[in-house]
Coordinates of C-alpha atoms (C1' of nucleotides) in Angstrom, one line a residue:
Chain V
X1249 CA 26.5 -12.3 -13.5
X1250 CA 23.8 -10.7 -15.7
X1251 CA 23.1 -14.0 -17.6
X1252 CA 22.3 -15.8 -14.3
X1253 CA 18.7 -16.8 -13.8
X1254 CA 16.8 -14.2 -11.8
X1255 CA 16.0 -15.3 -8.2
X1256 CA 14.3 -13.1 -5.7
X1257 CA 13.1 -13.7 -2.2
X1258 CA 10.6 -12.4 0.3
X1259 CA 11.9 -13.1 3.8
X1260 CA 9.4 -12.2 6.5
X1261 CA 9.7 -13.0 10.2
X1262 CA 6.7 -14.9 11.6
X1263 CA 5.9 -12.5 14.3
X1264 CA 2.3 -11.5 13.5
X1265 CA 0.1 -10.1 10.8
X1266 CA 1.3 -9.3 7.3
X1267 CA 1.5 -5.6 6.8
X1268 CA 0.6 -3.7 3.6
X1269 CA 4.2 -2.8 3.0
X1270 CA 5.1 -6.4 3.3
X1271 CA 2.6 -7.4 0.6
X1272 CA 3.9 -4.6 -1.6
X1273 CA 7.5 -6.0 -1.2
X1274 CA 6.2 -9.4 -2.2
X1275 CA 4.4 -7.9 -5.2
X1276 CA 7.5 -6.1 -6.5
X1277 CA 9.5 -9.3 -6.0
X1278 CA 6.9 -11.3 -7.8
X1279 CA 6.5 -8.9 -10.6
X1280 CA 10.2 -8.6 -11.2
X1281 CA 10.7 -12.4 -11.1
X1282 CA 7.8 -13.1 -13.5
X1283 CA 8.8 -10.4 -15.8
X1284 CA 12.3 -11.8 -16.2
X1285 CA 11.3 -15.5 -16.1
X1286 CA 12.9 -15.9 -12.7
X1287 CA 12.1 -17.7 -9.4
X1288 CA 10.3 -16.2 -6.4
X1289 CA 11.4 -17.7 -3.1
X1290 CA 9.7 -17.5 0.3
X1291 CA 12.2 -17.8 3.2
X1292 CA 11.1 -17.6 6.8
X1293 CA 13.4 -15.6 9.0
X1294 CA 12.6 -17.1 12.4
X1295 CA 15.9 -16.5 14.1
X1296 CA 14.4 -14.6 17.0
X1297 CA 12.8 -17.2 19.3
X1298 CA 11.5 -14.5 21.7
X1299 CA 9.3 -13.0 19.0
X1300 CA 8.2 -16.2 17.2
X1301 CA 4.5 -16.5 17.0
X1302 CA 2.7 -19.8 16.4
X1303 CA 0.6 -19.7 13.3
X1304 CA 2.2 -16.7 11.7
X1305 CA 4.0 -18.6 9.0
X1306 CA 0.8 -20.3 7.9
X1307 CA -0.9 -17.0 8.0
X1308 CA 1.7 -15.5 5.6
X1309 CA 1.3 -18.4 3.3
X1310 CA -2.5 -17.9 3.3
X1311 CA -2.1 -14.2 2.6
X1312 CA 0.1 -15.0 -0.4
X1313 CA -2.4 -17.4 -1.7
X1314 CA -5.3 -15.0 -1.3
X1315 CA -3.2 -12.5 -3.4
X1316 CA -2.3 -15.1 -5.9
X1317 CA 1.4 -14.5 -5.4
X1318 CA 2.6 -18.0 -5.0
X1319 CA 6.2 -18.7 -4.3
X1320 CA 8.1 -21.1 -6.5
X1321 CA 10.1 -22.3 -3.5
X1322 CA 9.0 -22.1 0.2
X1323 CA 9.0 -24.1 3.4
X1324 CA 5.9 -26.0 2.3
X1325 CA 6.6 -26.2 -1.5
X1326 CA 10.2 -27.1 -0.9
X1327 CA 12.9 -26.5 -3.5
X1328 CA 16.5 -27.1 -4.4
X1329 CA 17.8 -24.9 -1.6
X1330 CA 15.8 -26.3 1.3
X1331 CA 15.3 -25.8 4.2
X1332 CA 13.6 -22.5 3.8
X1333 CA 13.3 -21.7 7.5
X1334 CA 16.3 -20.1 9.1
X1335 CA 15.8 -21.9 12.4
X1336 CA 16.4 -25.1 10.5
X1337 CA 19.6 -23.8 9.0
X1338 CA 21.0 -22.8 12.4
X1339 CA 24.2 -25.0 12.1
X1340 CA 25.2 -23.3 8.9
X1341 CA 25.7 -19.8 10.2
X1342 CA 28.2 -20.5 13.0
X1343 CA 30.6 -21.9 10.5
X1344 CA 30.7 -18.7 8.5
X1345 CA 30.9 -16.5 11.6
X1346 CA 33.9 -18.5 12.9
X1347 CA 35.5 -18.2 9.5
X1348 CA 35.2 -14.4 9.7
X1349 CA 36.8 -14.5 13.2
X1350 CA 39.7 -16.6 12.0
X1351 CA 40.3 -14.2 9.1
X1352 CA 40.2 -11.1 11.3
X1353 CA 36.9 -9.7 10.1
X1354 CA 34.9 -10.5 13.2
X1355 CA 35.6 -11.1 16.9
X1356 CA 34.1 -12.6 20.0
X1357 CA 32.5 -10.2 22.4
X1358 CA 31.8 -11.2 26.0
X1359 CA 30.0 -8.1 27.2
X1360 CA 26.6 -8.7 28.8
X1361 CA 23.5 -6.9 27.6
X1362 CA 23.4 -5.1 30.9
X1363 CA 26.9 -3.8 30.6
X1364 CA 26.1 -2.5 27.1
X1365 CA 22.8 -0.9 28.3
X1366 CA 24.8 0.9 30.9
X1367 CA 27.2 2.2 28.4
X1368 CA 24.5 3.4 26.1
X1369 CA 22.9 5.2 29.0
X1370 CA 26.1 6.8 30.4
X1371 CA 28.2 7.5 27.3
X1372 CA 26.7 10.0 24.8
X1373 CA 26.7 8.6 21.3
X1374 CA 28.0 5.3 22.5
X1375 CA 28.3 2.6 19.8
X1376 CA 30.1 -0.7 19.8
X1377 CA 32.7 0.1 17.2
X1378 CA 36.0 1.8 16.4
X1379 CA 35.9 4.3 19.2
X1380 CA 35.0 1.9 22.1
X1381 CA 35.7 -1.6 21.1
X1382 CA 39.2 -1.6 22.7
X1383 CA 37.8 -0.7 26.1
X1384 CA 35.2 -3.5 26.0
X1385 CA 35.5 -7.2 26.7
X1386 CA 36.2 -8.9 23.4
X1387 CA 38.8 -10.9 21.6
X1388 CA 40.3 -7.7 20.3
X1389 CA 41.0 -6.2 23.7
X1390 CA 41.6 -9.3 25.7
X1391 CA 44.7 -11.5 25.4
X1392 CA 44.5 -14.8 23.5
X1393 CA 44.8 -16.6 26.8
X1394 CA 42.0 -14.8 28.4
X1395 CA 39.8 -15.4 25.4
X1396 CA 40.6 -19.1 25.5
X1397 CA 39.7 -19.3 29.1
X1398 CA 36.4 -17.5 28.6
X1399 CA 35.6 -19.8 25.7
X1400 CA 36.6 -22.9 27.6
X1401 CA 34.3 -21.9 30.4
X1402 CA 31.4 -21.5 28.0
X1403 CA 31.1 -17.9 28.8
X1404 CA 28.1 -16.5 26.9
X1405 CA 29.4 -14.5 23.9
X1406 CA 28.4 -13.1 20.6
X1407 CA 30.4 -12.7 17.4
X1408 CA 30.6 -9.1 16.0
X1409 CA 31.7 -7.9 12.6
X1410 CA 34.9 -5.7 12.8
X1411 CA 34.1 -2.6 10.8
X1412 CA 37.2 -1.4 9.0
X1413 CA 38.6 2.1 9.9
X1414 CA 38.6 5.1 7.7
X1415 CA 36.9 3.5 4.7
X1416 CA 33.9 4.2 2.6
X1417 CA 31.4 1.6 1.4
X1418 CA 29.2 2.4 -1.5
X1419 CA 26.9 0.6 -3.9
X1420 CA 24.4 1.3 -6.6
X1421 CA 20.8 0.8 -5.4
X1422 CA 18.4 0.0 -8.2
X1423 CA 16.0 2.5 -7.0
X1424 CA 18.1 5.2 -5.3
X1425 CA 21.3 5.1 -7.4
X1426 CA 24.6 5.7 -5.7
X1427 CA 24.6 5.4 -1.9
X1428 CA 27.6 5.5 0.3
X1429 CA 28.6 5.2 4.0
X1430 CA 31.7 5.9 6.1
X1431 CA 32.7 2.8 7.9
X1432 CA 33.7 4.7 11.0
X1433 CA 30.1 5.6 11.5
X1434 CA 28.8 2.1 11.4
X1435 CA 28.9 0.0 14.5
X1436 CA 30.2 -3.5 14.9
X1437 CA 26.9 -5.3 14.5
X1438 CA 26.3 -8.7 16.2
X1439 CA 26.4 -11.5 13.6
X1440 CA 25.9 -14.5 15.9
X1441 CA 23.9 -14.3 19.1
X1442 CA 24.7 -15.9 22.4
X1443 CA 22.1 -18.6 21.7
X1444 CA 23.9 -19.6 18.5
X1445 CA 21.3 -18.1 16.2
X1446 CA 22.5 -15.6 13.6
X1447 CA 21.1 -12.1 13.5
X1448 CA 19.4 -10.9 10.3
X1449 CA 22.7 -9.4 9.1
X1450 CA 24.6 -12.7 8.9
X1451 CA 21.6 -14.8 7.9
X1452 CA 20.5 -12.6 5.1
X1453 CA 23.9 -12.7 3.5
X1454 CA 24.6 -16.4 4.0
X1455 CA 21.1 -17.4 2.7
X1456 CA 21.0 -15.0 -0.2
X1457 CA 24.4 -16.5 -1.3
X1458 CA 23.4 -20.1 -0.7
X1459 CA 20.0 -19.6 -2.4
X1460 CA 21.6 -17.8 -5.3
X1461 CA 19.5 -14.7 -4.9
X1462 CA 20.3 -12.2 -7.7
X1463 CA 18.1 -9.3 -6.7
X1464 CA 17.3 -8.3 -3.2
X1465 CA 14.2 -6.1 -2.5
X1466 CA 13.5 -4.8 1.0
X1467 CA 12.1 -1.8 2.8
X1468 CA 14.1 1.4 3.0
X1469 CA 14.5 0.9 6.8
X1470 CA 17.3 -1.5 5.9
X1471 CA 19.4 1.1 4.1
X1472 CA 21.5 2.0 7.1
X1473 CA 22.7 -1.6 7.6
X1474 CA 23.5 -2.1 3.9
X1475 CA 27.2 -1.4 4.5
X1476 CA 27.4 -4.3 7.0
X1477 CA 25.9 -6.6 4.4
X1478 CA 28.1 -5.4 1.6
X1479 CA 31.2 -6.0 3.7
X1480 CA 30.0 -9.4 4.7
X1481 CA 29.6 -10.4 1.0
X1482 CA 33.2 -9.2 0.5
X1483 CA 34.7 -10.8 3.6
X1484 CA 33.1 -14.1 2.8
X1485 CA 34.6 -14.0 -0.6
X1486 CA 31.3 -13.9 -2.5
X1487 CA 31.4 -10.3 -3.8
X1488 CA 31.0 -11.4 -7.4
X1489 CA 27.7 -13.1 -6.5
X1490 CA 26.2 -10.3 -4.5
X1491 CA 22.6 -9.5 -5.4
X1492 CA 21.6 -6.1 -6.7
X1493 CA 19.9 -4.2 -4.0
X1494 CA 16.6 -2.3 -4.3
X1495 CA 15.5 -0.4 -1.2
X1496 CA 11.7 0.3 -1.5
X1497 CA 10.2 3.5 -0.2
X1498 CA 8.1 3.2 3.0
X1499 CA 4.4 3.4 3.3
X1500 CA 3.6 6.2 5.8
X1501 CA 0.8 7.2 8.0
X1502 CA -2.0 9.2 6.3
X1503 CA -1.9 11.9 8.9
X1504 CA 0.9 12.7 11.3
X1505 CA 4.3 11.2 10.9
X1506 CA 6.1 8.0 10.5
X1507 CA 5.7 4.5 9.2
X1508 CA 2.3 3.1 8.9
X1509 CA 1.6 0.7 11.7
X1510 CA -1.2 -1.5 12.8
X1511 CA -2.1 1.0 15.5
X1512 CA -2.8 3.6 12.8
X1513 CA -5.4 1.3 11.3
X1514 CA -7.2 0.9 14.6
X1515 CA -6.9 4.6 15.2
X1516 CA -8.1 5.8 11.8
X1517 CA -10.5 3.0 11.0
X1518 CA -8.9 1.1 8.1
X1519 CA -7.0 -2.2 7.8
X1520 CA -3.2 -2.4 7.7
X1521 CA -2.9 -6.2 7.4
X1522 CA -3.7 -8.2 4.3
X1523 CA -6.0 -10.6 6.2
X1524 CA -7.6 -10.7 9.7
X1525 CA -4.9 -11.5 12.3
X1526 CA -5.9 -12.9 15.7
X1527 CA -3.3 -12.7 18.4
X1528 CA -3.7 -15.6 20.8
X1529 CA -1.9 -14.0 23.6
X1530 CA -3.8 -10.7 23.8
X1531 CA -7.0 -12.0 22.2
X1532 CA -6.8 -9.0 19.9
X1533 CA -8.2 -9.2 16.4
X1534 CA -6.6 -7.0 13.8
X1535 CA -8.8 -6.5 10.7
X1536 CA -7.6 -7.3 7.2
X1537 CA -8.3 -6.1 3.8
X1538 CA -9.8 -9.4 2.7
X1539 CA -12.3 -9.6 5.5
X1540 CA -13.3 -5.9 5.0
X1541 CA -14.4 -6.8 1.5
X1542 CA -11.5 -6.0 -0.8
X1543 CA -10.9 -8.1 -3.9
X1544 CA -7.3 -9.3 -4.2
X1545 CA -7.1 -7.7 -7.6
X1546 CA -7.9 -4.3 -6.1
X1547 CA -5.6 -4.9 -3.2
X1548 CA -2.6 -5.6 -5.4
X1549 CA -3.6 -2.8 -7.8
X1550 CA -3.6 -0.2 -5.1
X1551 CA -0.3 -1.5 -3.6
X1552 CA 1.4 -1.5 -7.0
X1553 CA 0.5 2.2 -7.6
X1554 CA 1.7 3.2 -4.2
X1555 CA 5.1 4.2 -5.4
X1556 CA 5.0 2.9 -8.9
X1557 CA 3.4 4.0 -12.2
X1558 CA 3.8 3.1 -15.8
X1559 CA 4.3 6.6 -17.0
X1560 CA 0.8 6.9 -18.6
X1561 CA -2.5 7.9 -17.0
X1562 CA -3.5 4.3 -16.5
X1563 CA -4.3 3.4 -12.9
X1564 CA -6.2 0.1 -13.1
X1565 CA -3.9 -2.8 -13.8
X1566 CA -4.5 -6.5 -13.6
X1567 CA -1.7 -8.7 -12.2
X1568 CA -0.9 -9.8 -15.8
X1569 CA -0.6 -6.2 -16.9
X1570 CA 1.6 -5.4 -13.9
X1571 CA 3.9 -8.2 -14.8
X1572 CA 4.1 -6.9 -18.3
X1573 CA 4.6 -3.3 -17.4
X1574 CA 6.5 -3.3 -14.1
X1575 CA 9.9 -1.7 -14.0
X1576 CA 12.1 -0.7 -11.1
X1577 CA 13.2 2.5 -12.8
X1578 CA 9.7 3.8 -12.4
X1579 CA 9.5 3.1 -8.6
X1580 CA 9.6 6.4 -6.7
X1581 CA 12.2 7.2 -4.1
X1582 CA 10.0 9.0 -1.6
X1583 CA 7.7 7.3 1.0
X1584 CA 4.0 7.4 0.3
X1585 CA 1.2 8.3 2.7
X1586 CA -1.5 5.7 2.6
X1587 CA -4.9 6.9 1.5
X1588 CA -7.8 4.6 2.4
X1589 CA -10.3 6.6 0.3
X1590 CA -8.3 5.9 -2.8
X1591 CA -7.9 2.3 -1.7
X1592 CA -11.7 2.0 -1.7
X1593 CA -11.9 3.6 -5.1
X1594 CA -9.7 0.9 -6.5
X1595 CA -12.0 -1.7 -5.0
X1596 CA -15.1 -0.2 -6.4
X1597 CA -13.5 0.0 -9.8
X1598 CA -12.6 -3.7 -9.7
X1599 CA -16.1 -4.7 -8.5
X1600 CA -17.5 -2.7 -11.4
X1601 CA -15.2 -4.2 -14.0
X1602 CA -15.5 -7.8 -12.7
X1603 CA -18.0 -10.2 -14.3
X1604 CA -20.8 -11.4 -12.0
X1605 CA -19.3 -14.9 -12.2
X1606 CA -16.0 -13.6 -10.7
X1607 CA -17.9 -12.1 -7.8
X1608 CA -20.3 -15.0 -7.2
X1609 CA -18.5 -16.9 -4.5
X1610 CA -17.5 -13.7 -2.5
X1611 CA -21.1 -12.3 -2.7
X1612 CA -22.6 -15.7 -1.8
X1613 CA -20.3 -15.7 1.3
X1614 CA -21.4 -12.2 2.3
X1615 CA -25.1 -13.2 2.0
X1616 CA -24.9 -16.6 3.6
X1617 CA -23.0 -14.9 6.5
X1618 CA -26.2 -12.9 7.0
X1619 CA -28.4 -16.0 6.9
X1620 CA -29.6 -15.6 3.3
X1621 CA -29.8 -19.0 1.5
X1622 CA -29.2 -19.0 -2.2
X1623 CA -30.5 -21.9 -4.2
X1624 CA -30.6 -20.4 -7.7
X1625 CA -27.2 -19.5 -9.1
X1626 CA -28.5 -17.9 -12.3
X1627 CA -30.7 -15.7 -10.2
X1628 CA -27.7 -14.7 -8.0
X1629 CA -25.7 -13.8 -11.1
X1630 CA -28.5 -11.7 -12.5
X1631 CA -28.8 -9.8 -9.2
X1632 CA -25.0 -9.2 -8.9
X1633 CA -25.0 -7.8 -12.4
X1634 CA -27.7 -5.4 -11.6
X1635 CA -26.1 -3.9 -8.4
X1636 CA -22.4 -4.2 -8.7
X1637 CA -22.0 -0.7 -9.9
X1638 CA -23.2 0.5 -6.5
X1639 CA -20.9 -1.5 -4.3
X1640 CA -17.6 -0.3 -3.0
X1641 CA -16.8 -3.1 -0.6
X1642 CA -18.0 -6.7 -0.8
X1643 CA -20.3 -6.4 2.3
X1644 CA -22.2 -3.7 0.5
X1645 CA -23.7 -6.5 -1.6
X1646 CA -25.8 -7.4 1.5
X1647 CA -27.6 -4.1 1.6
X1648 CA -27.8 -3.9 -2.2
X1649 CA -29.2 -7.4 -2.8
X1650 CA -30.9 -8.7 0.4
X1651 CA -34.3 -7.5 -0.9
X1652 CA -34.0 -9.7 -3.9
X1653 CA -34.0 -12.7 -1.6
X1654 CA -36.4 -11.8 1.2
X1655 CA -39.2 -9.3 1.6
X1656 CA -38.3 -6.0 3.2
X1657 CA -38.5 -6.2 6.9
X1658 CA -39.0 -2.5 7.3
X1659 CA -40.5 0.1 5.0
X1660 CA -39.5 3.7 4.7
X1661 CA -43.1 4.7 5.4
X1662 CA -42.2 8.3 6.2
X1663 CA -41.4 8.8 2.5
X1664 CA -44.8 7.4 1.5
X1665 CA -47.4 8.2 4.1
X1666 CA -47.6 12.0 3.8
X1667 CA -48.8 11.7 0.2
X1668 CA -50.6 8.4 0.5
X1669 CA -54.2 8.3 -0.7
X1670 CA -57.0 5.8 -1.3
X1671 CA -56.7 6.5 -5.0
X1672 CA -53.1 5.2 -4.8
X1673 CA -54.3 2.1 -3.0
X1674 CA -56.8 1.5 -5.8
X1675 CA -54.1 2.1 -8.4
X1676 CA -51.8 -0.6 -6.9
X1677 CA -54.7 -3.0 -6.7
X1678 CA -55.1 -2.4 -10.4
X1679 CA -51.4 -2.9 -10.9
X1680 CA -51.8 -6.4 -9.4
X1681 CA -54.5 -7.1 -11.9
X1682 CA -52.3 -5.7 -14.6
X1683 CA -49.4 -8.0 -13.7
X1684 CA -51.7 -11.0 -13.6
X1685 CA -53.1 -10.3 -17.0
X1686 CA -49.7 -9.5 -18.6
X1687 CA -48.3 -12.1 -20.9
X1688 CA -44.7 -11.0 -21.2
X1689 CA -43.4 -9.5 -18.0
X1690 CA -40.5 -7.3 -19.2
X1691 CA -39.2 -4.1 -17.8
X1692 CA -39.9 -1.8 -20.8
X1693 CA -43.4 -3.1 -21.4
X1694 CA -44.3 -3.2 -17.8
X1695 CA -43.2 0.4 -17.3
X1696 CA -45.2 1.5 -20.2
X1697 CA -48.3 -0.3 -19.0
X1698 CA -47.8 1.0 -15.5
X1699 CA -47.6 4.6 -16.7
X1700 CA -50.6 4.1 -19.0
X1701 CA -52.6 2.9 -16.0
X1702 CA -51.5 5.9 -14.0
X1703 CA -52.7 8.2 -16.7
X1704 CA -56.0 6.3 -16.9
X1705 CA -56.5 6.7 -13.2
X1706 CA -55.5 10.4 -13.3
X1707 CA -52.4 10.1 -11.0
X1708 CA -49.0 11.4 -11.9
X1709 CA -46.6 8.5 -12.6
X1710 CA -44.0 10.4 -10.6
X1711 CA -46.1 10.1 -7.5
X1712 CA -46.2 6.3 -7.8
X1713 CA -42.6 5.5 -8.6
X1714 CA -41.3 6.0 -5.1
X1715 CA -44.1 4.1 -3.3
X1716 CA -43.7 1.3 -5.7
X1717 CA -39.9 1.2 -5.0
X1718 CA -40.5 1.2 -1.3
X1719 CA -43.0 -1.7 -1.7
X1720 CA -40.4 -3.8 -3.4
X1721 CA -37.2 -2.7 -1.8
X1722 CA -38.2 -1.1 1.5
X1723 CA -36.1 2.0 1.0
X1724 CA -34.9 4.6 -1.4
X1725 CA -32.1 2.8 -3.2
X1726 CA -31.4 0.2 -5.8
X1727 CA -31.6 -0.2 -9.6
X1728 CA -34.6 0.7 -11.8
X1729 CA -37.8 -0.3 -10.1
X1730 CA -39.2 -2.1 -13.1
X1731 CA -36.0 -4.1 -13.5
X1732 CA -36.4 -5.1 -9.9
X1733 CA -40.0 -6.2 -10.3
X1734 CA -39.2 -8.3 -13.3
X1735 CA -36.2 -10.0 -11.6
X1736 CA -38.5 -10.7 -8.6
X1737 CA -41.1 -12.1 -10.9
X1738 CA -44.9 -11.8 -11.1
X1739 CA -45.8 -13.7 -8.0
X1740 CA -43.3 -12.1 -5.7
X1741 CA -44.0 -8.6 -7.0
X1742 CA -47.7 -9.0 -6.3
X1743 CA -47.1 -10.5 -2.9
X1744 CA -44.9 -7.5 -2.0
X1745 CA -47.5 -5.0 -3.2
X1746 CA -50.2 -6.7 -1.2
X1747 CA -48.1 -6.7 1.9
X1748 CA -46.9 -3.1 1.6
X1749 CA -50.5 -2.0 1.0
X1750 CA -51.5 -3.3 4.4
X1751 CA -48.5 -1.5 6.0
X1752 CA -49.1 1.8 4.2
X1753 CA -52.9 1.7 5.1
X1754 CA -52.3 0.7 8.7
Chain G
rG1020 C1' 22.8 13.9 19.0
rG1021 C1' 25.2 11.0 14.8
rC1022 C1' 24.6 8.6 10.0
rC1023 C1' 21.6 7.7 5.7
rC1024 C1' 17.5 8.6 2.4
rG1025 C1' 13.9 11.9 0.6
rU1026 C1' 10.8 16.8 -0.9
rU1027 C1' 5.4 18.8 -7.6
rC1028 C1' -2.2 20.2 -5.7
rG1029 C1' -5.0 17.9 1.1
rU1030 C1' -3.3 12.6 -0.8
rC1031 C1' -1.0 9.2 -4.8
rU1032 C1' 1.6 10.9 -8.9
rA1033 C1' 3.2 12.6 -14.5
rG1034 C1' 6.6 15.9 -16.4
rG1035 C1' 11.4 18.1 -17.0
rG1036 C1' 16.0 24.0 -18.8
rG1037 C1' 11.2 27.9 -22.4
rU1038 C1' 4.4 23.7 -20.7
rU1039 C1' -2.1 27.2 -19.8
rA1040 C1' 2.8 22.3 -14.8
rG1041 C1' -1.0 16.8 -16.9
rG1042 C1' -3.9 12.6 -14.5
rA1043 C1' -6.2 10.1 -10.3
rC1044 C1' -8.5 10.0 -5.2
rG1045 C1' -11.0 13.4 -2.3
rU1046 C1' -13.7 18.0 -2.6
rU1047 C1' -17.2 22.0 -4.9
rA1048 C1' -20.9 23.1 -8.7
rG1049 C1' -24.1 21.4 -12.5
rA1050 C1' -26.4 17.5 -15.9
rU1051 C1' -28.5 12.5 -16.2
rU1052 C1' -30.9 8.8 -13.1
rU1053 C1' -39.2 10.4 -11.2
rU1054 C1' -34.7 6.5 -5.5
rC1055 C1' -29.7 5.8 -4.3
rA1056 C1' -25.3 4.7 -6.7
rU1057 C1' -23.0 4.8 -11.4
rU1058 C1' -22.0 8.0 -15.5
rC1059 C1' -20.9 12.8 -17.7
rU1060 C1' -19.4 18.2 -17.6
rA1061 C1' -17.1 22.1 -15.2
rG1062 C1' -14.3 24.4 -10.9
rA1063 C1' -10.8 25.2 -6.8
rA1064 C1' -6.1 23.1 -5.6
rA1065 C1' 1.1 22.1 -6.2
rC1066 C1' 6.9 22.8 -8.2
rA1067 C1' 9.7 24.0 0.5
rG1068 C1' 13.1 28.5 0.9
rG1069 C1' 17.8 30.9 -0.4
rG1070 C1' 21.9 31.1 -3.4
rG1071 C1' 24.3 29.8 -7.9
rU1072 C1' 24.8 27.9 -13.5
rU1073 C1' 22.0 29.9 -17.7
rC1074 C1' 19.3 34.4 -22.3
rG1075 C1' 15.8 31.5 -19.3
rA1076 C1' 15.0 27.3 -13.9
rU1077 C1' 9.9 23.8 -11.1
rU1078 C1' 13.7 20.9 -13.9
rC1079 C1' 21.1 21.0 -13.1
rC1080 C1' 24.6 22.3 -8.6
rC1081 C1' 25.2 24.0 -3.4
rC1082 C1' 23.2 25.4 1.3
rU1083 C1' 19.2 25.8 4.6
rA1084 C1' 14.5 24.1 6.2
rC1085 C1' 11.3 20.3 6.6
rG1086 C1' 9.9 15.1 6.5
rG1087 C1' 11.4 10.0 7.0
rG1088 C1' 14.6 5.8 8.4
rC1089 C1' 18.4 3.7 11.4
rU1090 C1' 21.2 4.2 15.7
rA1091 C1' 19.0 -3.9 20.0
rC1092 C1' 22.3 -10.4 21.2
rC1093 C1' 14.3 -7.3 16.5
rA1094 C1' 13.6 -8.1 11.8

RNA sequence: GGCCCGUUCGUCUAGGGGUUAGGACGUUAGAUUUUCAUUCUAGAAACAGGGGUUCGAUUCCCCUACGGGCUACCA
């Protein structure tokens, strides 16, 4: 068993946007697979037709691509265990469910959803299991003849697992260690629905077996149904091939209580989905990390460290480093509250450490979105390099670089006017002359000449720096003003001084 | 209610029978930056409670409390 090739899977339902926690599950799957030279499979669990959402599968694929977590096998890439959509595997599941019935590990149940709802409402602690199954309508309580009649009449029915009495099911979770359950406490879960589709419980076991999955990662919310899955592996005769389980801690709301949900994002003002998700039915757009201006490197990094660390003080990891250093033993057991402030910090760190070339296409998109046309790549690279230390999210590049591409539309005149004098106007006219007569226009030389000129005119340099910045930038922000002037070039700098002078003297 | 899982600064976490309980985010103060941001320095800030075991428990065990998950013909 241990010498088998590692195979892991991410098995989302195509019901909407891809949640943070989902991406983290993908990440841990991916890291584990790559670290061990195994395969990463994407399987679409679309067995609930009522919740199926058009476009959600493609969206999931797009998210994985943005993150750079590409499955080795998937509905689109194919693979030796196709098909990878459960709806296309429908015929398979019934066979196994019937086998379980024949062997006495499952049974037909004819109760209607309404009858069961009634029971749940009227009987305290009602559950379909040991205590009540004999008083309900199923192939355990009915005679063989009655069952045959119902079946022949095509009476709607489901197949339920028959949980054994007075037993204990336990297993060793890779993250939690020993976990155990009393079978009497677990209800007889539905395996095959009336529409012939399997429930998650049956499908996950059958497909994990058929797809030769060796390690199964999923959220902690699945822990209570683990005994059902364990028993299924046993009853189907596949116990020796059962994957090792790892139940990942949940990602919790930053405030209050409970699992992080998309509503929390809207309420607290941060994204919960990887990418923008547009719901056709409601017309509602749920924002994503990508569109908000996160780099995928940062997104993965922050997800990885939510519940995992390498035991050192290192916090910034590239995907390659994560593959190298990841280990399940270092995944924490407790749920983690999501902290958007820290998430932004990861992004600012990644923007700072990224080369301008890496940022180019993202920054270009931000600027073009605002109507700024870029026709000089080298110039763009130079500008990115100068301002990237001051950007937290990608859209910040607009505010930080727009003035490199177009003249300020507005000037922070309030910061200039109170101390503005004719002498300063004269000074800047002299600066224009200075620039025109300067051979080499370089930051250090220009700054020296600028200050020498100020001294010659009897004005403190300190009084001129801010006005000069506002002439070029429009506001009180940005890199060193002489760097800006040189990047803008002689002609543009002069033009901006002239224009600002008319504004300041108006 | 029942079952299961968990519990170190506000948050993410390191540590682990004897430590000044470490780091990071955020926060506070200061330095640098004649702008803003970056950067740097310093500060405040935690072992849920009670019983054991032990010379000694934050660390091991038990109980309680609290938090979370599940309790659908949803995943």
